[in-house]
PDB file of C-alpha atoms in Angstrom:
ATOM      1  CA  UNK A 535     126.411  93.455  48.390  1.00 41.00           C
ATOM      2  CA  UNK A 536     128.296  94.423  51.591  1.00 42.00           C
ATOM      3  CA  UNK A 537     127.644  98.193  50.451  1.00 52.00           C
ATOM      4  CA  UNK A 538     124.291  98.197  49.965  1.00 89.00           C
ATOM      5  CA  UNK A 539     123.441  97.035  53.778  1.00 93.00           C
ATOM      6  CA  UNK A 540     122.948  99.628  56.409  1.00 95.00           C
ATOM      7  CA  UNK A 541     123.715  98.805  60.071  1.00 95.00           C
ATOM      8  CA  UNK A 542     121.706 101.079  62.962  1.00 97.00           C
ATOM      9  CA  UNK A 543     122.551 100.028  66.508  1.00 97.00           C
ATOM     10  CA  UNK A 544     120.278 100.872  68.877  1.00 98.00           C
ATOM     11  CA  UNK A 545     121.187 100.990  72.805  1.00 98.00           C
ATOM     12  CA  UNK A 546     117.558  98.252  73.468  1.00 97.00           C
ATOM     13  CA  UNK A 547     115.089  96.226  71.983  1.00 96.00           C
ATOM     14  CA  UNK A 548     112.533  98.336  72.727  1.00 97.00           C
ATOM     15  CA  UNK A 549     114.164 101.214  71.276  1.00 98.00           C
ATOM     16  CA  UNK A 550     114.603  99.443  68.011  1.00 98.00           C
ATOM     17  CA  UNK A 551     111.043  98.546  67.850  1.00 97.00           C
ATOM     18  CA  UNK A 552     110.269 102.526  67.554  1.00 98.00           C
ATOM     19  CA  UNK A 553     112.627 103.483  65.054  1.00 98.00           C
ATOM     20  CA  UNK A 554     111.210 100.707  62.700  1.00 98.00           C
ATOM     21  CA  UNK A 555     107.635 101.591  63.881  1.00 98.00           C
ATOM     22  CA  UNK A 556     108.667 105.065  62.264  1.00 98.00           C
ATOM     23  CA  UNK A 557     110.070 103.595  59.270  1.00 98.00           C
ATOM     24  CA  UNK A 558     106.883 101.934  58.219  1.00 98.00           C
ATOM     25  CA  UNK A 559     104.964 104.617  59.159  1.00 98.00           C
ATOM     26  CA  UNK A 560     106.722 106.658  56.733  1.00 98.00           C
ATOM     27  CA  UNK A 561     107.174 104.478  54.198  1.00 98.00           C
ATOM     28  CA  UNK A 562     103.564 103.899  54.241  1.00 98.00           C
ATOM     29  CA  UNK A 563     102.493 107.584  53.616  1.00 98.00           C
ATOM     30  CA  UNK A 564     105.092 107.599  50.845  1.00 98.00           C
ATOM     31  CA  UNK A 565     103.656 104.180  49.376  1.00 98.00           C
ATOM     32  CA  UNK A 566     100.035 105.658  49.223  1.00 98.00           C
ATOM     33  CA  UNK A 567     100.997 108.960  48.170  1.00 98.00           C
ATOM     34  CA  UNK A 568     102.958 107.541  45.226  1.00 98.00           C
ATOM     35  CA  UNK A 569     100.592 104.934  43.925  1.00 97.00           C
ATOM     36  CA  UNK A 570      97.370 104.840  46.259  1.00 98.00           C
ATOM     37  CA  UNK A 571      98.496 101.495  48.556  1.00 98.00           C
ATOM     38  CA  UNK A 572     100.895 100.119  51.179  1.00 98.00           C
ATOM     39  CA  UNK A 573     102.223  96.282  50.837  1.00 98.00           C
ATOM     40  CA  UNK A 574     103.584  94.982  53.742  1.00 98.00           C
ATOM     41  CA  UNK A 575     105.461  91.929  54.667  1.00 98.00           C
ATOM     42  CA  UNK A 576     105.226  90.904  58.196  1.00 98.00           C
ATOM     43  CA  UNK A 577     107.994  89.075  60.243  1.00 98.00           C
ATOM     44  CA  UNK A 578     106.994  86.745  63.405  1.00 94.00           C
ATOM     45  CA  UNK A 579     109.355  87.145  66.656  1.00 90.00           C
ATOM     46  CA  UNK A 580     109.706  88.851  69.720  1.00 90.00           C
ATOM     47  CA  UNK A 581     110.606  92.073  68.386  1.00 91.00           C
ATOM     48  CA  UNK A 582     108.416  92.195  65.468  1.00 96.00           C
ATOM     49  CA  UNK A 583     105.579  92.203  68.297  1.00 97.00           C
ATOM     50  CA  UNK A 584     106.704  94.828  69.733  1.00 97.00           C
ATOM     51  CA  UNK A 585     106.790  97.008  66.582  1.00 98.00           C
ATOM     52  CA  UNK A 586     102.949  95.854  66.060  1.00 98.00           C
ATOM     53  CA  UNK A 587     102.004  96.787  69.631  1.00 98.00           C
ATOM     54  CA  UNK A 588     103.467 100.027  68.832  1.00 98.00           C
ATOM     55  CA  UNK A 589     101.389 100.229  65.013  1.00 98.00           C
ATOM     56  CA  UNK A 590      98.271  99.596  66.648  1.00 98.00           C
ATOM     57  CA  UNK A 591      98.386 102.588  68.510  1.00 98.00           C
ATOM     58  CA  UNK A 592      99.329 104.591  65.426  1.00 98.00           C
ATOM     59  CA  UNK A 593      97.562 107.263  63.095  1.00 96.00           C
ATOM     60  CA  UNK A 594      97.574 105.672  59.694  1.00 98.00           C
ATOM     61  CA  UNK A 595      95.434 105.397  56.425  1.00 98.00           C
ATOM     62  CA  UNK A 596      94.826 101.868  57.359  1.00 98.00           C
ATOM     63  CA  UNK A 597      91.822 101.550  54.661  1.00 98.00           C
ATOM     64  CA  UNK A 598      95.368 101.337  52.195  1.00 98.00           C
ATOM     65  CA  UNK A 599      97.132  98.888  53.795  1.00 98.00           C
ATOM     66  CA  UNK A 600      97.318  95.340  52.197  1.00 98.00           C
ATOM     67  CA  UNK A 601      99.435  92.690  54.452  1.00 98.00           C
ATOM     68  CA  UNK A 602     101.114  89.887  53.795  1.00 98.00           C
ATOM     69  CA  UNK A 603     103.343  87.363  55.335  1.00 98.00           C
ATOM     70  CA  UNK A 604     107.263  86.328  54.859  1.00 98.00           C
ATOM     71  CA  UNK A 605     106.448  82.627  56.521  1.00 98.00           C
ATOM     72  CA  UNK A 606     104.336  80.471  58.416  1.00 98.00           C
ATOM     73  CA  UNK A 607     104.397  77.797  60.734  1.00 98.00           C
ATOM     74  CA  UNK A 608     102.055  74.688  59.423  1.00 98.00           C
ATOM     75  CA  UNK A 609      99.788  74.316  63.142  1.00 98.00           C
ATOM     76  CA  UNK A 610      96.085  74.823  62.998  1.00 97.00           C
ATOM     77  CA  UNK A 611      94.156  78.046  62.148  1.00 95.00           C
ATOM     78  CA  UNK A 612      93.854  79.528  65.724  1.00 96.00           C
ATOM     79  CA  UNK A 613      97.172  78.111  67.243  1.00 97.00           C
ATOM     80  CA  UNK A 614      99.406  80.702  69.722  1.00 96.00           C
ATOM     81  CA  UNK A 615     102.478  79.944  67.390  1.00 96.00           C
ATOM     82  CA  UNK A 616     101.288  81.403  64.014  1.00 97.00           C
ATOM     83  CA  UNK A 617     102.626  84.792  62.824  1.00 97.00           C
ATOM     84  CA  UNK A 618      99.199  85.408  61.898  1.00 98.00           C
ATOM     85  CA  UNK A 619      97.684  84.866  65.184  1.00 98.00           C
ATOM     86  CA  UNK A 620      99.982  86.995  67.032  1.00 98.00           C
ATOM     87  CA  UNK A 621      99.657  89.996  64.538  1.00 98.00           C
ATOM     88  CA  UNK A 622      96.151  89.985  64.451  1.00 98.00           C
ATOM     89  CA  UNK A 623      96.033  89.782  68.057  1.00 97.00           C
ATOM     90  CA  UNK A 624      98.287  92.747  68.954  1.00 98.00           C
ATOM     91  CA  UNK A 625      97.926  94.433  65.411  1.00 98.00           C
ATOM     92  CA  UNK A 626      95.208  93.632  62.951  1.00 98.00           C
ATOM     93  CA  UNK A 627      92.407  93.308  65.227  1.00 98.00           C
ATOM     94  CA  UNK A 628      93.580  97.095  66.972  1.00 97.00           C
ATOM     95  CA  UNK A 629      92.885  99.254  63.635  1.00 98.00           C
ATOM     96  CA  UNK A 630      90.803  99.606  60.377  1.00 97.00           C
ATOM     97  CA  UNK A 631      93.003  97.406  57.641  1.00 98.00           C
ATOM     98  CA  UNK A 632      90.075  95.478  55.950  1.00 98.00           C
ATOM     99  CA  UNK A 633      89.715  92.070  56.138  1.00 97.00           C
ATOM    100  CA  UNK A 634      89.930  91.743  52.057  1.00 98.00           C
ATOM    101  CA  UNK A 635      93.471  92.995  52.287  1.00 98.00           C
ATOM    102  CA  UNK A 636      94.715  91.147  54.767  1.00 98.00           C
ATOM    103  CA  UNK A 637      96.315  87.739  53.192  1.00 98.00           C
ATOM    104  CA  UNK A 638      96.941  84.886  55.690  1.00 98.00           C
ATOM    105  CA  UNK A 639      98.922  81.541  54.579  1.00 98.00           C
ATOM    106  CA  UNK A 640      96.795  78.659  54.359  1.00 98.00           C
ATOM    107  CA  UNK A 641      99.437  76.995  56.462  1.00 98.00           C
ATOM    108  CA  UNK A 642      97.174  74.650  58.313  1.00 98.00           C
ATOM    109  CA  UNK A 643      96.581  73.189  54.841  1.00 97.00           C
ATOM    110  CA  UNK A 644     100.075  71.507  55.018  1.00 98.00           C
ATOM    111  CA  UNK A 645     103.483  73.483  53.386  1.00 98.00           C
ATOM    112  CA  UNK A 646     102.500  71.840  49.378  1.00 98.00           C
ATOM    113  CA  UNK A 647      98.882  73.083  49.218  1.00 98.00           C
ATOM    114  CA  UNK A 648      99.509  76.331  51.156  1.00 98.00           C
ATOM    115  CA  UNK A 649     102.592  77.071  49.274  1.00 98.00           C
ATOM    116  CA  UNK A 650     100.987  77.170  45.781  1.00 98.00           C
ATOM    117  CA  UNK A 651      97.848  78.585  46.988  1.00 98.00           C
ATOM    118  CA  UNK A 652      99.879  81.559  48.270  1.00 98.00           C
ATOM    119  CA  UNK A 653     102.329  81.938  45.431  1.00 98.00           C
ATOM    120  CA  UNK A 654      99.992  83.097  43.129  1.00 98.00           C
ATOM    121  CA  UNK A 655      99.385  85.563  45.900  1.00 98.00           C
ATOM    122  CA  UNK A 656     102.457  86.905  46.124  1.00 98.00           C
ATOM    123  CA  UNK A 657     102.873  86.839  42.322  1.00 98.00           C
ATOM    124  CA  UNK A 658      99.618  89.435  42.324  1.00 98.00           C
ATOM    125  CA  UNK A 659     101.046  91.433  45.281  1.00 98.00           C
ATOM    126  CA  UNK A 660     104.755  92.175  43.915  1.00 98.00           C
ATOM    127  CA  UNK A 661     106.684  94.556  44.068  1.00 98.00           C
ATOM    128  CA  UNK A 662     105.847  94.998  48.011  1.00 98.00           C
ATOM    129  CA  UNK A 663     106.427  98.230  49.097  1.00 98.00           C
ATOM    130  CA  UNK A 664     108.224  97.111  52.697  1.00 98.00           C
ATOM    131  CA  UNK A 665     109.337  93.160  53.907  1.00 98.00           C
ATOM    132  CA  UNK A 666     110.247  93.011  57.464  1.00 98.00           C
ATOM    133  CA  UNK A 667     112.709  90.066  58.306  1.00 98.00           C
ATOM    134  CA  UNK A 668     114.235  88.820  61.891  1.00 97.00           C
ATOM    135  CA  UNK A 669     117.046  86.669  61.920  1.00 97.00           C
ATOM    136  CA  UNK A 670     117.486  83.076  63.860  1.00 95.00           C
ATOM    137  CA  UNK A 671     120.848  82.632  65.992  1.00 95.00           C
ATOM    138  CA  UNK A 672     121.581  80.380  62.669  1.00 95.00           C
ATOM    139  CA  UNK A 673     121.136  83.067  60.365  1.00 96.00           C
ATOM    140  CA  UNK A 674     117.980  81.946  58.927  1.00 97.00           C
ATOM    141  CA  UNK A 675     115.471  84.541  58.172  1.00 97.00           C
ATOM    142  CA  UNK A 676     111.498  83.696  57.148  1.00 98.00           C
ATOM    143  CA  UNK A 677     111.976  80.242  56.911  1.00 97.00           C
ATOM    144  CA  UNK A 678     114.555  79.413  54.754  1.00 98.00           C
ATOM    145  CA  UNK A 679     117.315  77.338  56.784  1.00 97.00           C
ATOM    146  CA  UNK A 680     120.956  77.072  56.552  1.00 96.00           C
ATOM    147  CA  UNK A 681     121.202  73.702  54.206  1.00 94.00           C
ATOM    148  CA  UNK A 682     117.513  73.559  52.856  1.00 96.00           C
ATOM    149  CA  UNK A 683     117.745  73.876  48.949  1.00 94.00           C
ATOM    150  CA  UNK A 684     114.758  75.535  47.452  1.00 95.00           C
ATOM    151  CA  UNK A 685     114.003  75.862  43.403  1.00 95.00           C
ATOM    152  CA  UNK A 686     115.496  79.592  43.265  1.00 90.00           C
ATOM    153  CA  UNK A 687     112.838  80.374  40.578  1.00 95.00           C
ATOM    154  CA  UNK A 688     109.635  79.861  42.947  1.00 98.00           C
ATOM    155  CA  UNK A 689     108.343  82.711  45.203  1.00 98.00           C
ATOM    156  CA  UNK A 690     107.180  80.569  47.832  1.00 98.00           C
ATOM    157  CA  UNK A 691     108.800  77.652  49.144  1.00 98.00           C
ATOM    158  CA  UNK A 692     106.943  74.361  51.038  1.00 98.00           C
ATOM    159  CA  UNK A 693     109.055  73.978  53.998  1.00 98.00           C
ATOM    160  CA  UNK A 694     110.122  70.060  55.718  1.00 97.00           C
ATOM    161  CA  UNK A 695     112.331  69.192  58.130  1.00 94.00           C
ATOM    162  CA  UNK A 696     112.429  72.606  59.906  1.00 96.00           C
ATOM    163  CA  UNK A 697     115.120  72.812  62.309  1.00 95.00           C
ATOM    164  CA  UNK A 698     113.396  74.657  64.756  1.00 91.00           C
ATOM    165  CA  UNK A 699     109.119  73.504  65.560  1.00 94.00           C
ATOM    166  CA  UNK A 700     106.867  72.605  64.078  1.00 96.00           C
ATOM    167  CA  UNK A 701     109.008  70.698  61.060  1.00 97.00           C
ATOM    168  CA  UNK A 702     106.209  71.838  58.430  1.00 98.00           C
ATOM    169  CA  UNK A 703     106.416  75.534  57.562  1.00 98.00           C
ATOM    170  CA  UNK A 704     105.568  77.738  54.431  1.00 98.00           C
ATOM    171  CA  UNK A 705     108.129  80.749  53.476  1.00 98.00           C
ATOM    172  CA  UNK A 706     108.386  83.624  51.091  1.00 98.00           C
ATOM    173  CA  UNK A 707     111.683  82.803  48.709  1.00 98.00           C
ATOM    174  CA  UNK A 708     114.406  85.120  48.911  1.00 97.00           C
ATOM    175  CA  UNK A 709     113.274  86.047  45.118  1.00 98.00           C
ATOM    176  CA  UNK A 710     109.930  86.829  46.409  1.00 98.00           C
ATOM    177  CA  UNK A 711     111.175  88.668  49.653  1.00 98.00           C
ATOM    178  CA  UNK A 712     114.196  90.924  47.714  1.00 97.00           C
ATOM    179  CA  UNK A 713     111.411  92.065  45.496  1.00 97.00           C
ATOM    180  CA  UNK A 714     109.978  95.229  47.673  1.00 97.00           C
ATOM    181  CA  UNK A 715     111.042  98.914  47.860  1.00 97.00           C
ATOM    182  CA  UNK A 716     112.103  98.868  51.062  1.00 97.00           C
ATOM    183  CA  UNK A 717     113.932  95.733  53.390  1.00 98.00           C
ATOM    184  CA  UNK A 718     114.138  96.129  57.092  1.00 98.00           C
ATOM    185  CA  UNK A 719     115.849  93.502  59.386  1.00 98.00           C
ATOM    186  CA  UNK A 720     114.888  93.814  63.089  1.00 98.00           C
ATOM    187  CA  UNK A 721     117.729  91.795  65.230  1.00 97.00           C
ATOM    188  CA  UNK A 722     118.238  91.935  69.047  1.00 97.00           C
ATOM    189  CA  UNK A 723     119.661  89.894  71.553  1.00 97.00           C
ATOM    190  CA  UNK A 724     122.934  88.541  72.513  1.00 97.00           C
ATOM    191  CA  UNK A 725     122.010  84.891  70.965  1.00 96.00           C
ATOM    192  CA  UNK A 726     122.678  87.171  67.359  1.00 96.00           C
ATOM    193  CA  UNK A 727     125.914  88.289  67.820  1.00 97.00           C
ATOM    194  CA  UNK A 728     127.784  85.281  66.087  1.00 97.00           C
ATOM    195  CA  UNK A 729     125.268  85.091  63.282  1.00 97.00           C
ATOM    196  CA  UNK A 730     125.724  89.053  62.833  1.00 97.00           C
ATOM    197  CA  UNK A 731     129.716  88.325  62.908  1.00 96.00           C
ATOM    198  CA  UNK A 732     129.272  85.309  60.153  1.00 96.00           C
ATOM    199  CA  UNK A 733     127.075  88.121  58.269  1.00 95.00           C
ATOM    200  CA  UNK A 734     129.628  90.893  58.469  1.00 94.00           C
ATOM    201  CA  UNK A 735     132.262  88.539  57.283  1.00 94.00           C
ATOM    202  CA  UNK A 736     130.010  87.421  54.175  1.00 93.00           C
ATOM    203  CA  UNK A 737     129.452  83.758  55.126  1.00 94.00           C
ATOM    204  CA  UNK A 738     126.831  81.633  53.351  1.00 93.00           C
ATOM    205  CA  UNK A 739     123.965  82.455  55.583  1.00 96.00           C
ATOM    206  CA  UNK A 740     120.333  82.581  53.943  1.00 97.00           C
ATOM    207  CA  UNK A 741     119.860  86.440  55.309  1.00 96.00           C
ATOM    208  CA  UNK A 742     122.298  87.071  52.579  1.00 95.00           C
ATOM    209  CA  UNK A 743     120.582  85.560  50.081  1.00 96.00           C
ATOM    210  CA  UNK A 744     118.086  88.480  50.005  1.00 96.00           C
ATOM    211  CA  UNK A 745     119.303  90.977  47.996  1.00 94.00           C
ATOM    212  CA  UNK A 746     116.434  93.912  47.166  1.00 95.00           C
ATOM    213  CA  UNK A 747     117.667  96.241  44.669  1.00 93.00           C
ATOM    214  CA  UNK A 748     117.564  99.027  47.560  1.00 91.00           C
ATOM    215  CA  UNK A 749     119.464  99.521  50.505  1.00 92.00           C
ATOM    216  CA  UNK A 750     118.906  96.776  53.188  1.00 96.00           C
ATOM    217  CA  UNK A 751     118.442  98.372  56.756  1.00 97.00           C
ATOM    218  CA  UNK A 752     119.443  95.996  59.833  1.00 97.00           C
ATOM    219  CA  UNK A 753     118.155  98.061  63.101  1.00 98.00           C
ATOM    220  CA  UNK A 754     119.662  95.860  65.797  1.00 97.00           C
ATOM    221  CA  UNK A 755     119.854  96.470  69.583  1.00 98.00           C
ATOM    222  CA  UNK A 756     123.484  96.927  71.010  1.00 97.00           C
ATOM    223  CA  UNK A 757     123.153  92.963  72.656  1.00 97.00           C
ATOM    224  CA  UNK A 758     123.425  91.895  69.061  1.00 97.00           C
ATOM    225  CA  UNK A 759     126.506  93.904  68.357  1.00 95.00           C
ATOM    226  CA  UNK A 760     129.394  91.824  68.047  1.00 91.00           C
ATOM    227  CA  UNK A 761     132.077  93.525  70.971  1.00 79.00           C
TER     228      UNK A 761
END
């Protein structure tokens, strides 16, 4: 697996968020131009945001563009903490992507009823084109934790007990997430650097249980580089 990941180190944050802004750019024109759409996988987190801010502002055949989400925190429909919230705000809201193709998790539904409503989703959806991940300082990615077992089989995954807030979440599986064209990981900050480290040295970490048939990308910001 170690082969198949590449590492781009980037001198800030801010410069990572434009070289992924570029990547999905590009792999959007090459998405439509190959079979008429773009499905793409949204990540929540600092960085993330910053790639949005920097998509809204962008030239793109939005009418093609179908999103979807890698997880979702369980709080009500309108609540500052959602992924969804903050993409629409900086993102969705800023350009044409219809409404139609735009598929939020029913997360304020509770993690059973929003996971199988969104499986069958996701099942529709696959194989997305592009997922975009971030990684925790405990190497979790979406929201699939270090010690949470999940049925391997499903491709998405009611979420208890989160170790981080809220407890109640809703995640893509890493079945459902290695099942796209193209994987970028967007990592920055020196709170990474020992999860990049236990990565590197091919500890049991759930970012390393996705495993897309493609190249993995990790663009991470030179904080995150282990010295």
């Amino acid at each position: 697996m170690q082969e198949k990941i590449q590492w781009h180190t980037l001198d800030t944050a801010d410069q990572v968020a434009e070289a992924v802004c570029q990547r999905i750019l590009a792999a959007a024109e090459e998405a439509i131009s190959e079979h008429g759409s773009f499905k793409l996988v949204l990540a929540g987190g600092s960085t993330p945001e910053k790639v949005y801010r920097l998509l809204s502002k962008a030239d793109a055949d939005w009418g093609k563009w179908f999103i979807y989400y890698g997880d979702e925190r369980c709080l009500s429909e309108e609540h500052k903490d959602r992924n969804s919230v903050m993409a629409t705000r900086v993102f969705l809201a800023q350009v044409a992507i219809p409404e139609s193709q735009i598929f939020t998790m029913p997360a304020e539904f509770g993690p059973k009823l929003a996971a199988e409503f969104y499986q069958q989703i996701v099942a529709d959806a696959l194989p997305f084109d592009m997922v975009l991940l971030g990684m925790g300082e405990d190497g979790h990615t979406a929201s699939l934790f270090p010690g949470h077992q999940h049925n391997l089989d499903e491709l998405t995954h009611a979420v208890y007990n989160s170790p981080k807030p809220p407890a109640e979440r809703v995640s893509l599986s890493a079945k459902a997430l290695s099942n796209t064209q193209q994987l970028i990981f967007i990592i920055t900050g020196a709170g990474k650097k020992e999860a990049v480290l236990q990565w590197r040295s091919g500890q049991d970490l759930p970012v390393a249980t996705i495993k897309p048939t493609a190249p993995i990308d990790i663009y991470m910001d030179k904080d995150a580089e282990p010295g």
